Coordinates of C-alpha atoms in Angstrom, one line a residue:
X10 CA -15.8 -3.6 15.2
X11 CA -15.6 -2.2 18.7
X12 CA -18.6 -4.3 19.8
X13 CA -20.8 -1.3 20.7
X14 CA -23.5 0.6 18.8
X15 CA -22.8 3.8 20.6
X16 CA -20.4 6.4 19.2
X17 CA -16.8 5.5 20.2
X18 CA -14.7 8.0 22.0
X19 CA -12.1 9.4 19.5
X20 CA -9.3 9.7 22.1
X21 CA -8.8 8.7 25.7
X22 CA -9.7 11.4 28.2
X23 CA -6.3 11.3 29.8
X24 CA -3.3 11.3 27.4
X25 CA 0.1 10.3 28.7
X26 CA 3.3 11.0 26.8
X27 CA 4.4 7.8 25.2
X28 CA 8.1 7.0 24.6
X29 CA 8.5 5.1 21.4
X30 CA 11.8 3.2 21.5
X31 CA 13.0 0.7 18.9
X32 CA 11.5 -2.8 19.0
X33 CA 14.2 -5.3 18.4
X34 CA 14.4 -9.0 19.2
X35 CA 11.0 -8.8 21.0
X36 CA 12.0 -5.9 23.4
X37 CA 11.8 -2.2 23.4
X38 CA 15.3 -0.8 23.3
X39 CA 16.4 2.9 23.4
X40 CA 18.5 4.1 20.4
X41 CA 22.2 4.5 20.9
X42 CA 21.9 8.2 20.2
X43 CA 19.6 8.7 23.2
X44 CA 17.9 11.4 21.2
X45 CA 14.2 11.8 20.7
X46 CA 11.8 13.9 18.6
X47 CA 8.5 15.2 19.9
X48 CA 5.3 13.6 18.6
X49 CA 2.5 16.1 18.3
X50 CA -1.2 15.7 18.3
X51 CA -2.2 17.6 15.1
X52 CA -5.6 18.4 16.6
X53 CA -4.2 20.8 19.3
X54 CA -0.4 20.6 18.7
X55 CA 0.3 19.2 22.1
X56 CA 3.1 16.8 22.8
X57 CA 1.8 13.2 23.1
X58 CA 5.0 11.2 22.7
X59 CA 8.7 11.0 22.1
X60 CA 10.2 8.9 19.3
X61 CA 13.7 7.6 19.1
X62 CA 16.2 8.8 16.5
X63 CA 18.3 5.9 15.3
X64 CA 21.7 5.8 13.6
X65 CA 23.8 3.3 11.7
X66 CA 24.7 1.4 14.9
X67 CA 21.0 0.9 15.7
X68 CA 20.4 -0.2 12.2
X69 CA 23.2 -2.7 12.2
X70 CA 21.9 -4.2 15.4
X71 CA 18.4 -4.5 14.1
X72 CA 19.5 -6.1 10.8
X73 CA 21.8 -8.6 12.6
X74 CA 19.0 -9.7 14.9
X75 CA 16.6 -10.0 11.9
X76 CA 19.2 -12.0 10.0
X77 CA 19.7 -14.4 12.9
X78 CA 16.0 -14.8 13.3
X79 CA 15.6 -15.6 9.6
X80 CA 18.0 -18.5 9.5
X81 CA 20.2 -19.5 12.4
X82 CA 23.5 -20.3 10.7
X83 CA 25.1 -21.5 13.9
X84 CA 22.7 -24.5 14.1
X85 CA 22.1 -27.4 11.7
X86 CA 20.2 -25.1 9.4
X87 CA 16.7 -26.1 10.5
X88 CA 16.2 -23.2 12.9
X89 CA 14.9 -19.8 12.2
X90 CA 11.6 -18.3 10.9
X91 CA 12.1 -19.5 7.4
X92 CA 13.0 -23.1 8.2
X93 CA 11.7 -24.1 11.6
X94 CA 8.3 -22.6 10.9
X95 CA 6.3 -23.9 8.0
X96 CA 4.2 -21.5 6.0
X97 CA 1.1 -22.8 7.7
X98 CA 2.7 -22.2 11.1
X99 CA 3.6 -18.7 10.0
X100 CA 0.1 -18.0 8.8
X101 CA -1.2 -19.3 12.1
X102 CA 0.6 -16.4 13.9
X103 CA -1.2 -14.0 11.5
X104 CA -4.5 -15.6 12.3
X105 CA -3.9 -14.9 16.0
X106 CA -2.9 -11.4 15.1
X107 CA -6.0 -10.9 13.1
X108 CA -8.1 -11.8 16.1
X109 CA -6.1 -9.6 18.4
X110 CA -6.5 -6.6 16.0
X111 CA -10.3 -7.1 16.0
X112 CA -10.3 -7.2 19.8
X113 CA -8.2 -4.1 20.1
X114 CA -9.5 -2.2 17.2
X115 CA -10.9 0.7 19.2
X116 CA -7.6 1.1 21.1
X117 CA -5.7 1.2 17.8
X118 CA -8.2 3.6 16.3
X119 CA -7.9 6.0 19.3
X120 CA -4.1 6.1 18.8
X121 CA -4.6 6.9 15.1
X122 CA -6.9 9.8 16.0
X123 CA -4.5 11.0 18.6
X124 CA -1.4 11.1 16.4
X125 CA -2.8 11.5 12.9
X126 CA -6.0 13.6 13.5
X127 CA -8.5 11.4 11.5
X128 CA -12.1 11.2 12.8
X129 CA -12.9 8.0 14.7
X130 CA -14.8 6.4 11.8
X131 CA -11.8 6.9 9.5
X132 CA -9.5 5.5 12.1
X133 CA -11.5 2.4 12.6
X134 CA -11.6 2.0 8.8
X135 CA -7.8 2.3 8.8
X136 CA -7.6 -0.6 11.2
X137 CA -10.2 -2.7 9.4
X138 CA -8.5 -2.3 6.0
X139 CA -5.1 -3.2 7.5
X140 CA -6.7 -6.3 9.0
X141 CA -8.1 -7.3 5.6
X142 CA -4.5 -7.7 4.4
X143 CA -3.6 -9.8 7.4
X144 CA -6.6 -11.9 6.6
X145 CA -5.5 -12.4 3.0
X146 CA -2.0 -13.2 4.2
X147 CA -3.5 -16.1 6.2
X148 CA -4.5 -17.7 2.9
X149 CA -1.0 -17.8 1.5
X150 CA -0.4 -21.5 2.3
X151 CA -3.0 -22.2 -0.4
X152 CA -1.8 -19.5 -2.8
X153 CA 2.0 -19.8 -2.6
X154 CA 2.2 -23.5 -3.0
X155 CA 3.8 -23.4 -6.5
X156 CA 3.3 -25.5 -9.6
X157 CA 4.2 -28.9 -10.9
X158 CA 3.9 -30.2 -14.4
X159 CA 5.2 -33.2 -16.4
X160 CA 6.5 -31.3 -19.4
X161 CA 7.7 -34.4 -21.4
X162 CA 7.6 -38.1 -21.1
X163 CA 10.5 -38.2 -18.5
X164 CA 10.9 -34.7 -17.4
X165 CA 8.9 -32.8 -14.8
X166 CA 9.2 -29.1 -13.8
X167 CA 8.1 -27.5 -10.5
X168 CA 8.6 -24.2 -8.9
X169 CA 8.5 -22.9 -5.3
X170 CA 8.7 -19.6 -3.6
X171 CA 11.7 -19.1 -1.3
X172 CA 11.8 -16.1 1.1
X173 CA 14.3 -13.3 0.5
X174 CA 15.7 -12.8 4.0
X175 CA 15.6 -9.5 5.9
X176 CA 13.2 -7.0 4.2
X177 CA 12.5 -3.4 5.1
X178 CA 9.2 -1.5 5.0
X179 CA 9.3 2.3 5.1
X180 CA 5.8 3.8 5.6
X181 CA 4.2 7.3 5.7
X182 CA 2.1 9.1 8.2
X183 CA -1.3 9.1 6.6
X184 CA -2.4 5.6 7.5
X185 CA -0.6 4.5 10.6
X186 CA -1.9 1.0 10.6
X187 CA -3.2 0.1 7.1
X188 CA 0.0 0.9 5.1
X189 CA 2.3 -1.0 7.4
X190 CA -0.1 -4.0 7.1
X191 CA 0.1 -3.8 3.3
X192 CA 3.5 -5.4 3.5
X193 CA 4.3 -6.8 7.0
X194 CA 1.9 -9.8 7.2
X195 CA 2.6 -10.9 3.6
X196 CA 6.4 -10.6 4.0
X197 CA 6.2 -12.6 7.3
X198 CA 4.0 -15.5 6.0
X199 CA 6.3 -15.8 3.0
X200 CA 9.1 -16.5 5.4
X201 CA 11.0 -13.2 5.6
X202 CA 12.0 -11.3 8.7
X203 CA 10.9 -7.7 8.7
X204 CA 12.3 -4.3 9.8
X205 CA 9.5 -1.7 9.8
X206 CA 10.4 2.0 9.8
X207 CA 7.3 4.0 10.7
X208 CA 6.9 7.7 10.1
X209 CA 8.4 9.7 12.9
X210 CA 5.2 11.7 12.9
X211 CA 2.9 8.8 13.9
X212 CA 4.9 6.1 15.8
X213 CA 2.4 5.4 18.5
X214 CA 0.2 3.0 16.5
X215 CA 3.0 0.7 15.5
X216 CA 4.5 0.9 19.0
X217 CA 1.4 -0.7 20.4
X218 CA 1.1 -3.1 17.5
X219 CA 4.5 -4.6 18.5
X220 CA 2.8 -5.9 21.7
X221 CA 0.1 -7.6 19.6
X222 CA 2.7 -9.2 17.4
X223 CA 4.4 -10.7 20.4
X224 CA 1.1 -11.9 21.8
X225 CA 0.3 -13.5 18.5
X226 CA 3.4 -15.7 18.8
X227 CA 5.7 -14.0 16.3
X228 CA 9.2 -15.0 17.6
X229 CA 11.7 -12.4 18.8
X230 CA 13.7 -10.9 16.0
X231 CA 11.2 -11.8 13.2
X232 CA 9.4 -8.5 13.4
X233 CA 11.3 -5.4 14.4
X234 CA 10.6 -1.7 14.4
X235 CA 13.3 1.0 14.1
X236 CA 12.6 4.7 14.4
X237 CA 14.5 7.6 12.9
X238 CA 14.8 10.0 10.0
X239 CA 16.9 10.3 6.8
X240 CA 20.1 8.7 8.2
X241 CA 18.1 5.7 9.5
X242 CA 16.4 5.1 6.1
X243 CA 19.7 5.4 4.2
X244 CA 21.4 2.9 6.4
X245 CA 18.6 0.5 6.0
X246 CA 18.8 0.8 2.2
X247 CA 22.6 0.5 2.1
X248 CA 23.0 -2.4 4.5
X249 CA 24.3 -5.4 2.6
X250 CA 22.0 -7.8 4.5
X251 CA 18.7 -6.1 3.7
X252 CA 17.4 -7.9 0.6
X253 CA 14.4 -5.8 -0.4
X254 CA 12.9 -2.3 0.3
X255 CA 9.3 -1.1 0.2
X256 CA 8.5 2.5 0.4
X257 CA 5.3 4.6 0.4
X258 CA 5.4 8.4 0.4
X259 CA 6.0 11.4 -1.8
X260 CA 7.2 11.1 -5.4
X261 CA 10.6 12.9 -4.9
X262 CA 11.5 10.6 -2.0
X263 CA 10.2 7.5 -3.8
X264 CA 12.4 8.3 -6.7
X265 CA 15.4 8.7 -4.4
X266 CA 14.7 5.5 -2.6
X267 CA 14.3 3.6 -5.8
X268 CA 17.5 5.0 -7.4
X269 CA 19.5 4.4 -4.2
X270 CA 18.4 0.7 -4.2
X271 CA 19.6 0.4 -7.9
X272 CA 22.8 2.4 -7.4
X273 CA 25.9 1.0 -8.9
X274 CA 27.5 1.4 -5.5
X275 CA 25.1 -1.3 -4.2
X276 CA 26.2 -4.7 -5.5
X277 CA 24.0 -6.5 -6.1
X278 CA 21.2 -3.9 -6.5
X279 CA 18.2 -4.4 -4.3
X280 CA 14.7 -5.3 -5.0
X281 CA 12.5 -2.2 -4.4
X282 CA 9.0 -1.0 -4.8
X283 CA 8.5 2.7 -4.1
X284 CA 5.1 4.2 -4.4
X285 CA 4.9 8.0 -4.8
X286 CA 2.3 10.6 -5.0
X287 CA -0.8 11.2 -7.1
X288 CA -3.0 13.6 -8.9
X289 CA -6.2 11.7 -9.4
X290 CA -8.7 12.9 -12.0
X291 CA -12.5 12.3 -11.8
X292 CA -14.5 12.9 -15.0
X293 CA -18.2 13.5 -14.8
X294 CA -20.5 13.2 -17.7
X295 CA -23.9 14.9 -17.9
X296 CA -25.7 11.5 -17.7
X297 CA -24.3 10.6 -14.3
X298 CA -26.4 10.4 -11.1
X299 CA -25.8 13.8 -9.6
X300 CA -26.8 12.9 -6.0
X301 CA -24.7 9.8 -5.6
X302 CA -21.8 11.3 -7.6
X303 CA -21.8 14.5 -5.5
X304 CA -21.7 12.5 -2.2
X305 CA -19.0 10.2 -3.5
X306 CA -16.8 13.1 -4.8
X307 CA -17.1 15.0 -1.6
X308 CA -16.0 12.0 0.5
X309 CA -13.2 11.3 -2.0
X310 CA -11.6 14.7 -1.8
X311 CA -12.4 15.7 1.8
X312 CA -12.1 12.4 3.6
X313 CA -9.0 12.0 5.8
X314 CA -8.4 15.7 5.2
X315 CA -7.4 14.9 1.6
X316 CA -4.2 13.3 2.9
X317 CA -4.3 10.1 0.9
X318 CA -2.9 9.1 -2.5
X319 CA -6.3 7.9 -3.7
X320 CA -8.1 11.2 -3.0
X321 CA -10.0 13.0 -5.7
X322 CA -7.9 16.0 -6.8
X323 CA -9.3 17.2 -10.2
X324 CA -12.9 17.1 -11.4
X325 CA -13.4 17.5 -15.1
X326 CA -16.9 18.3 -16.3
X327 CA -17.9 17.1 -19.8
X328 CA -21.6 17.9 -20.6
X329 CA -21.9 16.8 -24.2
X330 CA -25.3 16.1 -25.7
X331 CA -24.0 15.4 -29.2
X332 CA -24.5 11.8 -30.2
X333 CA -21.0 11.8 -31.7
X334 CA -19.8 13.0 -28.3
X335 CA -16.7 14.6 -29.8
X336 CA -17.8 17.5 -31.9
X337 CA -19.6 19.8 -29.4
X338 CA -17.2 22.7 -28.8
X339 CA -19.9 24.9 -27.3
X340 CA -20.3 23.1 -24.0
X341 CA -23.4 23.8 -22.0
X342 CA -22.5 23.1 -18.4
X343 CA -25.9 24.0 -17.0
X344 CA -26.8 20.4 -16.1
X345 CA -23.4 19.8 -14.5
X346 CA -23.7 23.0 -12.6
X347 CA -26.3 21.1 -10.5
X348 CA -23.6 18.6 -9.7
X349 CA -21.1 21.3 -8.7
X350 CA -23.7 23.0 -6.5
X351 CA -24.4 19.8 -4.7
X352 CA -20.7 19.1 -4.1
X353 CA -20.3 22.6 -2.7
X354 CA -23.4 22.3 -0.5
X355 CA -22.4 18.9 0.9
X356 CA -18.8 20.0 1.5
X357 CA -19.9 23.2 3.3
X358 CA -21.8 21.1 5.8
X359 CA -18.7 19.2 7.0
X360 CA -17.7 20.2 10.5
X361 CA -14.2 20.2 12.1
X362 CA -13.5 17.5 14.6
X363 CA -12.7 13.8 15.3
X364 CA -16.3 12.5 15.6
X365 CA -18.0 10.5 12.8
X366 CA -18.7 12.6 9.7
X367 CA -16.3 15.4 10.8
X368 CA -13.0 16.3 9.3
X369 CA -9.7 16.4 11.2
X370 CA -6.7 18.7 10.8
X371 CA -3.7 18.2 8.5
X372 CA -0.6 16.5 9.9
X373 CA 1.8 19.4 10.5
X374 CA 2.7 23.0 9.8
X375 CA 4.6 22.2 6.6
X376 CA 1.6 20.5 5.1
X377 CA -0.7 23.3 6.2
X378 CA 1.5 26.0 4.6
X379 CA 1.8 24.0 1.4
X380 CA -1.9 23.6 1.0
X381 CA -2.6 27.3 1.7
X382 CA 0.1 28.3 -0.9
X383 CA -1.7 26.3 -3.7
X384 CA -5.0 28.0 -2.9
X385 CA -3.5 31.4 -2.9
X386 CA -1.6 30.8 -6.1
X387 CA -4.7 29.8 -8.0
X388 CA -6.7 32.7 -6.6
X389 CA -4.0 35.4 -7.1
X390 CA -2.1 34.3 -10.2
X391 CA -4.5 32.2 -12.3
X392 CA -7.9 34.0 -12.0
X393 CA -9.5 31.0 -10.3
X394 CA -12.8 31.3 -8.4
X395 CA -12.9 29.9 -4.9
X396 CA -16.3 28.3 -4.6
X397 CA -15.7 27.1 -1.1
X398 CA -12.9 28.5 1.1
X399 CA -11.6 26.2 3.8
X400 CA -9.0 28.8 4.9
X401 CA -11.7 30.2 7.2
X402 CA -11.2 27.2 9.5
X403 CA -7.8 28.6 10.6
X404 CA -9.6 31.5 12.3
X405 CA -11.7 29.2 14.5
X406 CA -10.8 27.6 17.8
X407 CA -10.7 24.0 16.7
X408 CA -8.6 21.9 19.1
X409 CA -7.3 24.9 21.0
X410 CA -8.7 23.8 24.3
X411 CA -6.3 23.4 27.3
X412 CA -3.6 25.6 25.8
X413 CA -3.2 23.6 22.6
X414 CA -2.0 25.3 19.4
X415 CA -4.7 24.0 17.1
X416 CA -3.4 25.8 14.0
X417 CA -3.5 22.9 11.5
X418 CA -7.1 23.1 10.5
X419 CA -8.2 23.8 6.9
X420 CA -11.7 23.0 5.7
X421 CA -12.9 21.6 2.4
X422 CA -11.9 23.9 -0.5
X423 CA -13.3 23.9 -4.0
X424 CA -11.6 25.9 -6.8
X425 CA -13.2 26.6 -10.2
X426 CA -10.3 27.0 -12.6
X427 CA -10.2 29.0 -15.8
X428 CA -6.6 27.9 -16.7
X429 CA -5.8 24.3 -17.1
X430 CA -2.1 25.1 -16.8
X431 CA -2.5 26.3 -13.2
X432 CA 0.0 24.3 -11.1
X433 CA -2.8 23.4 -8.6
X434 CA -4.3 21.5 -11.5
X435 CA -1.2 19.4 -12.1
X436 CA 0.8 19.1 -8.8
X437 CA 0.0 17.1 -5.8
X438 CA -1.6 19.3 -3.1
X439 CA -2.3 16.5 -0.5
X440 CA -5.0 18.3 1.3
X441 CA -8.8 18.8 1.1
X442 CA -8.8 20.7 -2.1
X443 CA -10.8 19.9 -5.2
X444 CA -10.0 21.6 -8.6
X445 CA -12.9 21.8 -11.1
X446 CA -12.4 22.5 -14.8
X447 CA -14.9 22.3 -17.7
X448 CA -14.0 20.8 -21.1
X449 CA -16.0 20.5 -24.3
X450 CA -15.2 17.0 -25.4
X451 CA -14.3 13.5 -24.1
X452 CA -10.9 13.8 -25.8
X453 CA -10.1 17.0 -24.0
X454 CA -10.8 15.4 -20.7
X455 CA -8.6 12.4 -21.5
X456 CA -5.8 14.7 -22.8
X457 CA -5.6 16.5 -19.5
X458 CA -5.6 13.2 -17.5
X459 CA -3.0 11.6 -19.8
X460 CA -0.6 14.5 -19.7
X461 CA -0.4 14.5 -16.0
X462 CA 2.9 13.1 -14.8
X463 CA 1.3 11.0 -12.1
X464 CA -0.5 7.7 -12.9
X465 CA -2.2 6.5 -9.7
X466 CA -6.0 6.6 -10.1
X467 CA -8.8 7.9 -12.3
X468 CA -12.6 7.6 -12.3
X469 CA -15.5 8.2 -14.6
X470 CA -19.0 9.1 -13.5
X471 CA -21.7 8.0 -16.0
X472 CA -24.9 5.9 -16.2
X473 CA -23.9 4.4 -19.5
X474 CA -21.7 1.3 -19.7
X475 CA -20.3 2.1 -23.1
X476 CA -19.2 5.6 -22.0
X477 CA -17.5 4.1 -18.9
X478 CA -15.6 1.6 -21.1
X479 CA -14.5 4.3 -23.5
X480 CA -12.8 6.2 -20.7
X481 CA -11.4 3.2 -18.7
X482 CA -9.7 2.0 -21.9
X483 CA -8.0 5.4 -22.3
X484 CA -7.0 6.5 -18.8
X485 CA -3.3 6.7 -18.1
X486 CA -3.5 5.3 -14.5
X487 CA -3.4 1.9 -13.0
X488 CA -6.3 2.0 -10.5
X489 CA -9.6 3.0 -12.2
X490 CA -13.0 3.6 -10.9
X491 CA -16.5 3.7 -12.4
X492 CA -18.9 5.8 -10.3
X493 CA -16.5 5.4 -7.4
X494 CA -14.1 8.1 -6.3
X495 CA -11.7 6.0 -4.3
X496 CA -11.0 3.0 -6.5
X497 CA -8.8 1.1 -4.1
X498 CA -8.3 -2.6 -5.2
X499 CA -9.0 -5.0 -2.4
X500 CA -7.3 -8.3 -1.9
X501 CA -6.5 -10.5 -3.8
X502 CA -5.9 -7.5 -6.2
X503 CA -2.8 -5.6 -5.6
X504 CA -2.2 -1.9 -5.0
X505 CA 0.2 0.3 -7.0
X506 CA 0.5 3.2 -9.5
X507 CA 1.4 3.0 -13.1
X508 CA 5.0 2.2 -14.2
X509 CA 6.7 5.1 -16.0
X510 CA 4.9 7.8 -13.9
X511 CA 5.7 9.6 -10.7
X512 CA 3.3 7.4 -8.9
X513 CA 5.5 4.3 -9.0
X514 CA 9.1 3.4 -9.1
X515 CA 10.7 0.0 -8.8
X516 CA 9.2 -3.5 -9.0
X517 CA 5.7 -4.9 -8.7
X518 CA 2.8 -3.8 -6.6
X519 CA 2.7 -3.6 -2.8
X520 CA -0.3 -5.7 -1.7
X521 CA -2.1 -8.9 -2.8
X522 CA -0.4 -11.2 -5.3
X523 CA 2.0 -8.4 -6.2
X524 CA 3.4 -8.6 -2.7
X525 CA 3.5 -12.4 -2.7
X526 CA 5.7 -12.1 -5.8
X527 CA 7.8 -9.3 -4.4
X528 CA 8.6 -11.0 -1.1
X529 CA 9.8 -14.3 -2.6
X530 CA 12.2 -15.8 -5.1
X531 CA 10.7 -18.3 -7.6
X532 CA 13.0 -21.3 -7.7
X533 CA 12.4 -23.7 -10.6
X534 CA 13.4 -27.4 -10.4
X535 CA 13.5 -29.5 -13.6
X536 CA 14.0 -33.3 -12.9
X537 CA 14.4 -36.5 -14.7
X538 CA 14.4 -39.8 -12.8
X539 CA 15.2 -43.3 -14.3
X540 CA 13.6 -46.3 -12.8
X541 CA 16.2 -48.5 -11.1
X542 CA 15.7 -51.8 -9.3
X543 CA 18.5 -53.7 -7.6
X544 CA 21.0 -51.5 -9.2
X545 CA 19.6 -52.2 -12.7
X546 CA 17.0 -50.4 -14.7
X547 CA 13.6 -51.8 -14.1
X548 CA 11.8 -54.1 -16.5
X549 CA 9.2 -52.9 -18.9
X550 CA 5.6 -53.8 -18.2
X551 CA 5.6 -56.2 -21.1
X552 CA 8.1 -58.5 -19.3
X553 CA 5.9 -58.9 -16.2
X554 CA 3.5 -61.7 -15.6
X555 CA 1.0 -62.6 -13.0
X556 CA 1.3 -65.4 -10.5
X557 CA -1.6 -67.8 -9.6
X558 CA -2.7 -65.6 -6.6
X559 CA -2.7 -62.4 -8.7
X560 CA 0.7 -61.1 -7.5
X561 CA 2.9 -59.5 -10.1
X562 CA 6.2 -61.3 -10.6
X563 CA 9.2 -60.6 -12.9
X564 CA 10.6 -63.1 -15.3
X565 CA 14.3 -63.9 -14.7
X566 CA 14.8 -63.6 -18.4
X567 CA 13.2 -60.2 -18.6
X568 CA 15.1 -57.6 -20.5
X569 CA 15.7 -54.1 -19.1
X570 CA 12.9 -51.7 -20.0
X571 CA 13.5 -49.5 -22.9
X572 CA 13.0 -45.9 -21.9
X573 CA 10.5 -44.0 -24.1
X574 CA 12.2 -41.6 -26.4
X575 CA 11.9 -38.1 -25.3
X576 CA 10.9 -35.7 -28.1
X577 CA 13.1 -33.0 -26.6
X578 CA 15.9 -34.3 -24.4
X579 CA 17.4 -31.0 -23.5
X580 CA 20.7 -32.0 -25.1
X581 CA 20.1 -30.3 -28.3
X582 CA 18.8 -33.4 -30.1
X583 CA 15.4 -34.1 -31.4

């Protein structure tokens, strides 16, 4: 993507402190509070930026600008993003943006490495995956065109998708480019104006993306970015002119956002999709390919330092040789011990750093302490065996050059559990930690997966199709994998956890056709048109005759055409 076969540099050699102000109406504007938070590089804990803290005044300003850009009520009604620009013209802006993202992919990836800590390969993938959604959004003129059908002899029905207005997207730290692009390009092409609220931990990537939006021809006020913390988010949700809210983050906050959008104090309640956390289970059968499975599982749990909602978290081993595959209570895990050994071996070879194949730090001190606490709990309270201990990374000098702190490093950690009720087996750790537990039957594995309160993703490793189907028809998750540890649906398929679990609150999914539905209102038009000529109903075809030159002419004595009787005339008569 960067146009070079050589290894790209993870970060620029000279890093300046970047001030991230709000981006409103096509300009960078300081917040009214004139307050800023430090943005730290997790690799070495050095300050790399300042991000504005916004309040209700800033939110009101941003919403008013976005509202004006959506539909200029002071004009004849044909101005604004939703009216002046057709869906094809809006998609054309995204086509330009797609090209600009490709040209500036390395710059964006370097910013992601700088503020998030990913390795450069992961950062480039972050950009590429986000650009895939932009690419899909460019196809919306063909996908969102609506339907038309003659439903009876004189009645036709059609539907269309109208934009909502000002929509808000609140995004997390773990994918600074991809997750914002899950929503922004689709919302824009559907005719909405957008206010994006990035994580205050990683504002640099979106700060630069604003420039690319402007260069792509997105008009002022159509795409806006506002920075801040809890007050800013609550004001965006509560504002009467924001019509829909999307959120990606932890389950407790997703629940709060969803409930706040549906609060009785908000009239009418707001459309909301809020994606929460995950506890993804992988199940390995004795017939799986150990070499490919071990590589895939290692990448799944350790990639991006485990800071992604699709990461492997629990590996359940089922080594059942009985043909009935349910009655073997004396499990022999000797075969699957080979798989475990390979996972430990491959994970132990991962090095710390931001180069390809290496693993970066976790995002901050709070995350680091949380991950360490889960490891210590399993070891000290639940008689677990630490097969690979990533805590040793904290004693090394990763990222401590030039006076940096560098205290956020934790390596791949693999825990062999003896107690399935260990909280590390059921709660989201959000770090490079893999829990392994052996069970005697398929039902036992499914029971553990089904009882988990999350419902994001699950995968089965097997070489037998029937075995895979047995598990995928019983998993209690919405994104399932077969011999793949990160089963992310790609456009046109949408992304989202299972309703009724801690992984998903609110309405619909967040990408693909789910987002197309979320960011629009379906308007249905049912019509019935009589045929009228010269103020009278037109003649029937039987009363017409042909002139000598073939022209059709109407008899002066022709009677008005009798309209065909409608079998269902929508007036309660048949």
